[in-house]
Short mmCIF file of C-alpha atoms and ligand atoms in Angstrom, two decimals:
data_model
loop_
_atom_site.label_atom_id
_atom_site.label_comp_id
_atom_site.label_asym_id
_atom_site.label_seq_id
_atom_site.Cartn_x
_atom_site.Cartn_y
_atom_site.Cartn_z
CA MET C 1 26.30 40.93 107.15
CA ARG C 2 25.64 39.24 103.84
CA TYR C 3 24.27 35.73 103.50
CA CYS C 4 23.98 33.29 100.63
CA ILE C 5 20.89 31.20 101.38
CA TYR C 6 20.01 28.14 99.30
CA SER C 7 17.98 24.95 99.54
CA ASP C 8 17.13 21.66 97.85
CA VAL C 9 20.43 20.73 96.25
CA HIS C 10 19.21 17.15 95.85
CA ALA C 11 22.62 15.61 95.13
CA ASN C 12 23.15 17.84 92.09
CA LEU C 13 26.90 18.55 92.28
CA GLU C 14 27.04 20.58 89.06
CA ALA C 15 24.44 23.00 90.43
CA LEU C 16 26.29 23.31 93.73
CA LEU C 17 29.61 23.98 91.99
CA ALA C 18 27.93 26.58 89.77
CA LEU C 19 26.65 28.40 92.86
CA LEU C 20 30.09 28.44 94.47
CA ALA C 21 31.68 29.73 91.25
CA ASP C 22 28.98 32.40 90.94
CA VAL C 23 29.74 33.87 94.38
CA GLN C 24 33.49 33.26 94.49
CA ASP C 25 34.31 36.99 94.32
CA GLU C 26 32.04 37.78 97.28
CA ALA C 27 34.35 36.85 100.14
CA ASP C 28 32.09 38.29 102.84
CA LEU C 29 29.22 35.85 102.27
CA HIS C 30 28.02 33.55 105.03
CA PHE C 31 26.40 30.38 103.70
CA ILE C 32 23.12 28.93 104.91
CA PHE C 33 21.67 25.68 103.58
CA LEU C 34 17.99 24.94 104.22
CA GLY C 35 17.96 21.18 103.65
CA ASP C 36 17.46 18.38 101.14
CA ALA C 37 21.11 17.82 100.31
CA VAL C 38 20.20 14.42 98.83
CA GLY C 39 17.43 12.66 96.87
CA TYR C 40 16.87 12.71 93.08
CA GLY C 41 20.47 13.43 92.03
CA PRO C 42 23.59 11.31 91.47
CA ASN C 43 26.12 12.83 93.93
CA PRO C 44 24.73 12.68 97.49
CA ASN C 45 28.03 12.16 99.33
CA GLU C 46 29.91 14.79 97.32
CA CYS C 47 27.15 17.32 97.92
CA ILE C 48 26.97 16.70 101.67
CA ASP C 49 30.75 17.06 101.95
CA LEU C 50 30.85 20.27 99.95
CA ILE C 51 27.88 21.92 101.67
CA ARG C 52 29.32 20.94 105.03
CA ALA C 53 32.66 22.51 104.13
CA HIS C 54 31.21 26.02 103.76
CA ALA C 55 27.72 26.27 105.29
CA GLU C 56 27.43 27.84 108.75
CA VAL C 57 23.86 26.55 109.07
CA PHE C 58 22.88 23.16 107.60
CA LEU C 59 19.28 22.03 108.21
CA ILE C 60 17.71 18.64 107.59
CA GLY C 61 15.09 18.23 104.81
CA ASN C 62 12.48 15.53 104.24
CA HIS C 63 14.60 13.71 101.64
CA ASP C 64 17.62 13.77 103.97
CA GLN C 65 15.47 12.28 106.70
CA ALA C 66 14.10 9.62 104.33
CA ALA C 67 17.62 8.74 103.17
CA ILE C 68 18.66 7.78 106.68
CA SER C 69 15.62 5.53 107.05
CA ALA C 70 14.14 7.55 109.85
CA VAL C 71 10.74 7.87 108.17
CA ASN C 72 8.67 5.63 105.96
CA ILE C 73 8.56 6.73 102.32
CA GLU C 74 5.10 5.46 101.37
CA ASN C 75 4.00 9.04 100.81
CA PHE C 76 6.87 9.72 98.36
CA ASN C 77 6.00 9.38 94.67
CA PRO C 78 7.49 6.28 92.97
CA TYR C 79 10.32 8.30 91.34
CA ALA C 80 11.36 9.98 94.57
CA ARG C 81 11.11 6.63 96.36
CA LYS C 82 13.41 4.96 93.85
CA ALA C 83 15.92 7.78 94.24
CA ILE C 84 15.79 7.52 98.04
CA LEU C 85 16.34 3.73 97.98
CA TRP C 86 19.40 4.26 95.76
CA THR C 87 20.63 7.08 98.01
CA ARG C 88 20.32 4.86 101.10
CA GLU C 89 22.61 2.35 99.42
CA VAL C 90 25.36 4.77 98.45
CA LEU C 91 25.48 7.13 101.44
CA THR C 92 28.51 6.63 103.64
CA VAL C 93 28.01 5.76 107.29
CA GLU C 94 29.65 9.05 108.23
CA ASN C 95 27.24 11.04 106.06
CA LYS C 96 24.23 9.14 107.41
CA GLU C 97 25.35 10.00 110.92
CA PHE C 98 25.90 13.59 109.89
CA LEU C 99 22.39 13.89 108.39
CA ALA C 100 20.93 12.34 111.53
CA SER C 101 22.62 15.05 113.63
CA LEU C 102 21.09 18.00 111.74
CA PRO C 103 18.57 20.43 113.25
CA PHE C 104 15.09 21.14 111.87
CA LYS C 105 15.17 24.81 112.74
CA TYR C 106 17.51 27.74 113.36
CA VAL C 107 16.47 31.02 114.98
CA ASP C 108 18.31 34.24 115.77
CA ASP C 109 17.20 37.89 116.15
CA ASP C 110 17.19 38.49 112.41
CA MET C 111 15.87 35.27 110.95
CA THR C 112 14.09 31.96 111.37
CA LEU C 113 15.21 29.10 109.11
CA VAL C 114 13.35 25.86 108.38
CA HIS C 115 13.22 23.46 105.44
CA ALA C 116 9.42 23.31 105.11
CA THR C 117 7.32 25.57 107.36
CA PRO C 118 7.77 27.41 110.69
CA TYR C 119 4.50 25.79 111.81
CA GLN C 120 5.42 22.19 112.74
CA PRO C 121 8.78 22.12 110.90
CA LYS C 122 9.11 18.35 111.42
CA GLU C 123 5.86 17.58 109.58
CA TRP C 124 6.98 18.76 106.13
CA HIS C 125 3.90 20.84 105.33
CA TYR C 126 3.78 23.04 102.21
CA ILE C 127 2.75 26.66 101.83
CA PHE C 128 0.55 26.80 98.72
CA THR C 129 -1.87 29.64 99.51
CA LEU C 130 -1.86 33.01 101.23
CA SER C 131 -3.92 31.53 104.05
CA ASP C 132 -1.21 28.86 104.54
CA ALA C 133 1.27 31.74 104.66
CA LEU C 134 -0.84 33.73 107.11
CA LEU C 135 -0.97 30.77 109.50
CA ASN C 136 2.83 30.44 109.30
CA PHE C 137 3.48 34.12 110.08
CA GLY C 138 2.09 33.31 113.53
CA PHE C 139 4.90 30.82 114.15
CA PHE C 140 8.02 32.99 113.89
CA THR C 141 8.91 36.20 115.69
CA SER C 142 12.00 37.33 113.75
CA PRO C 143 11.39 39.79 110.88
CA LEU C 144 12.63 37.27 108.30
CA CYS C 145 11.87 33.60 107.73
CA PHE C 146 13.56 31.61 104.97
CA ILE C 147 12.23 28.28 103.73
CA GLY C 148 12.66 25.84 100.82
CA HIS C 149 10.82 22.52 100.19
CA SER C 150 8.40 23.47 97.37
CA HIS C 151 11.23 24.33 94.91
CA ASN C 152 9.28 27.46 93.97
CA PRO C 153 10.86 30.81 94.86
CA VAL C 154 8.40 33.30 96.35
CA SER C 155 8.40 36.30 98.69
CA ILE C 156 5.44 36.96 100.95
CA VAL C 157 5.23 40.05 103.13
CA ARG C 158 2.97 40.70 106.11
CA ARG C 159 2.37 44.44 106.38
CA GLN C 160 0.01 44.24 109.37
CA GLU C 161 -2.02 41.53 111.07
CA SER C 162 -3.89 39.61 108.34
CA ASP C 163 -2.55 41.80 105.51
CA VAL C 164 -0.43 39.32 103.54
CA LEU C 165 0.73 39.70 99.95
CA VAL C 166 3.13 38.24 97.40
CA VAL C 167 5.95 40.49 96.20
CA ASN C 168 6.80 39.83 92.56
CA SER C 169 10.35 41.08 92.34
CA ASP C 170 13.88 39.74 92.20
CA GLU C 171 14.79 42.34 94.80
CA VAL C 172 12.80 42.63 98.00
CA PHE C 173 13.49 45.60 100.28
CA ILE C 174 13.09 44.91 103.98
CA GLU C 175 10.93 47.58 105.63
CA ALA C 176 10.91 48.09 109.40
CA GLY C 177 7.89 46.61 111.14
CA GLU C 178 7.07 44.16 108.36
CA LYS C 179 7.60 40.40 108.33
CA TYR C 180 8.86 38.38 105.39
CA LEU C 181 8.43 34.73 104.48
CA ILE C 182 10.87 33.91 101.70
CA ASN C 183 11.04 30.66 99.76
CA VAL C 184 14.54 30.59 98.27
CA GLY C 185 13.60 28.09 95.53
CA SER C 186 15.81 25.12 94.63
CA LEU C 187 19.43 24.95 93.62
CA GLY C 188 19.42 21.39 92.29
CA GLN C 189 15.91 20.85 90.91
CA PRO C 190 14.03 24.11 90.17
CA ARG C 191 10.29 23.67 89.53
CA ASP C 192 9.17 27.18 88.60
CA GLY C 193 9.55 26.59 84.87
CA ILE C 194 13.11 27.95 84.80
CA SER C 195 15.87 25.35 84.62
CA THR C 196 18.69 27.48 86.09
CA SER C 197 19.58 27.12 89.79
CA CYS C 198 17.91 29.51 92.20
CA TYR C 199 19.39 31.01 95.35
CA VAL C 200 19.13 34.14 97.49
CA VAL C 201 21.56 36.73 98.79
CA LEU C 202 20.46 38.59 101.91
CA ASP C 203 22.22 41.87 102.73
CA LEU C 204 21.21 42.86 106.26
CA ASP C 205 22.97 46.25 106.10
CA ALA C 206 21.46 47.29 102.77
CA ARG C 207 18.20 45.61 103.89
CA VAL C 208 17.64 43.83 100.65
CA ILE C 209 16.95 40.24 99.58
CA GLN C 210 18.09 39.40 96.08
CA PHE C 211 16.96 36.33 94.10
CA ARG C 212 19.60 35.06 91.70
CA ARG C 213 19.71 32.40 88.96
CA VAL C 214 22.81 30.60 87.77
CA TRP C 215 23.31 28.31 84.81
CA TYR C 216 24.78 24.87 85.46
CA ASP C 217 25.69 21.94 83.22
CA ILE C 218 22.32 20.15 83.21
CA LYS C 219 23.48 17.63 80.59
CA ALA C 220 26.37 16.51 82.80
CA THR C 221 24.00 15.89 85.72
CA GLN C 222 21.54 14.04 83.47
CA LYS C 223 24.30 11.80 82.15
CA LYS C 224 25.33 10.83 85.66
CA MET C 225 21.71 10.17 86.63
CA LEU C 226 21.33 7.89 83.63
CA ALA C 227 24.50 6.03 84.59
CA VAL C 228 23.01 5.16 88.00
CA SER C 229 19.61 4.26 86.48
CA MET C 230 17.56 7.10 87.94
CA PRO C 231 13.98 7.24 86.55
CA GLU C 232 13.77 9.01 83.19
CA TYR C 233 11.14 11.38 84.53
CA LEU C 234 13.61 12.73 87.10
CA ILE C 235 16.31 13.09 84.47
CA ARG C 236 14.12 14.97 81.99
CA ARG C 237 12.46 17.34 84.42
CA LEU C 238 15.77 19.14 85.09
CA GLN C 239 15.90 20.59 81.59
CA PHE C 240 12.36 22.00 81.90
CA GLY C 241 12.66 23.28 85.46
CA ARG C 242 9.52 21.33 86.38
ZN1 ZN E 301 13.30 19.20 97.94
#
């Protein structure tokens, strides 16, 4: 089985279309989306519809939750808050209901999927350090766990109890007996200093996880954001991948 796993589209339709074009010749792919379909970008409804049309797993993210008014957004920065208030206005009733129906977590024998962290997935914690990662390895039993949320792609492997390390490679080989915590990065608003969209392809038969980057039309997205009066900071950050 081969999976295309991506996260944090953030209403960036150009990035989503670029992903689908990039994998169009790989008919065997199963799609998994780890949450944050909306927030920041100019096309929330279009992105929800398109993700929904192909993704077999669709999780809720913190911006999705904020966009359906289920949480207070005092802890969001002023730019994110402005984007969420705009998103609340434009989301269709159907899409709000759809977002409200989404799960926080998916688990099968091969993988655990959450937007933020396997430890308390509804609390939207971040994994910044290896000790954060070590804690989280205690909260999933499958060999693989895929997350998003920080917009920073990273692979962390646990060789044995308390032996946790970062793997710096675009290709991660899955070894028997080891556990992997994989942040797939962000499709619609990368923050690792690279402006191209980031996603992952998991091949369970070849036992390999591949990180991929795909170019999208950043200027087109920025133009649309400007047209709906998104904060300039959010518009500019796309071109720097920050
Ligand atoms: Zn996000």
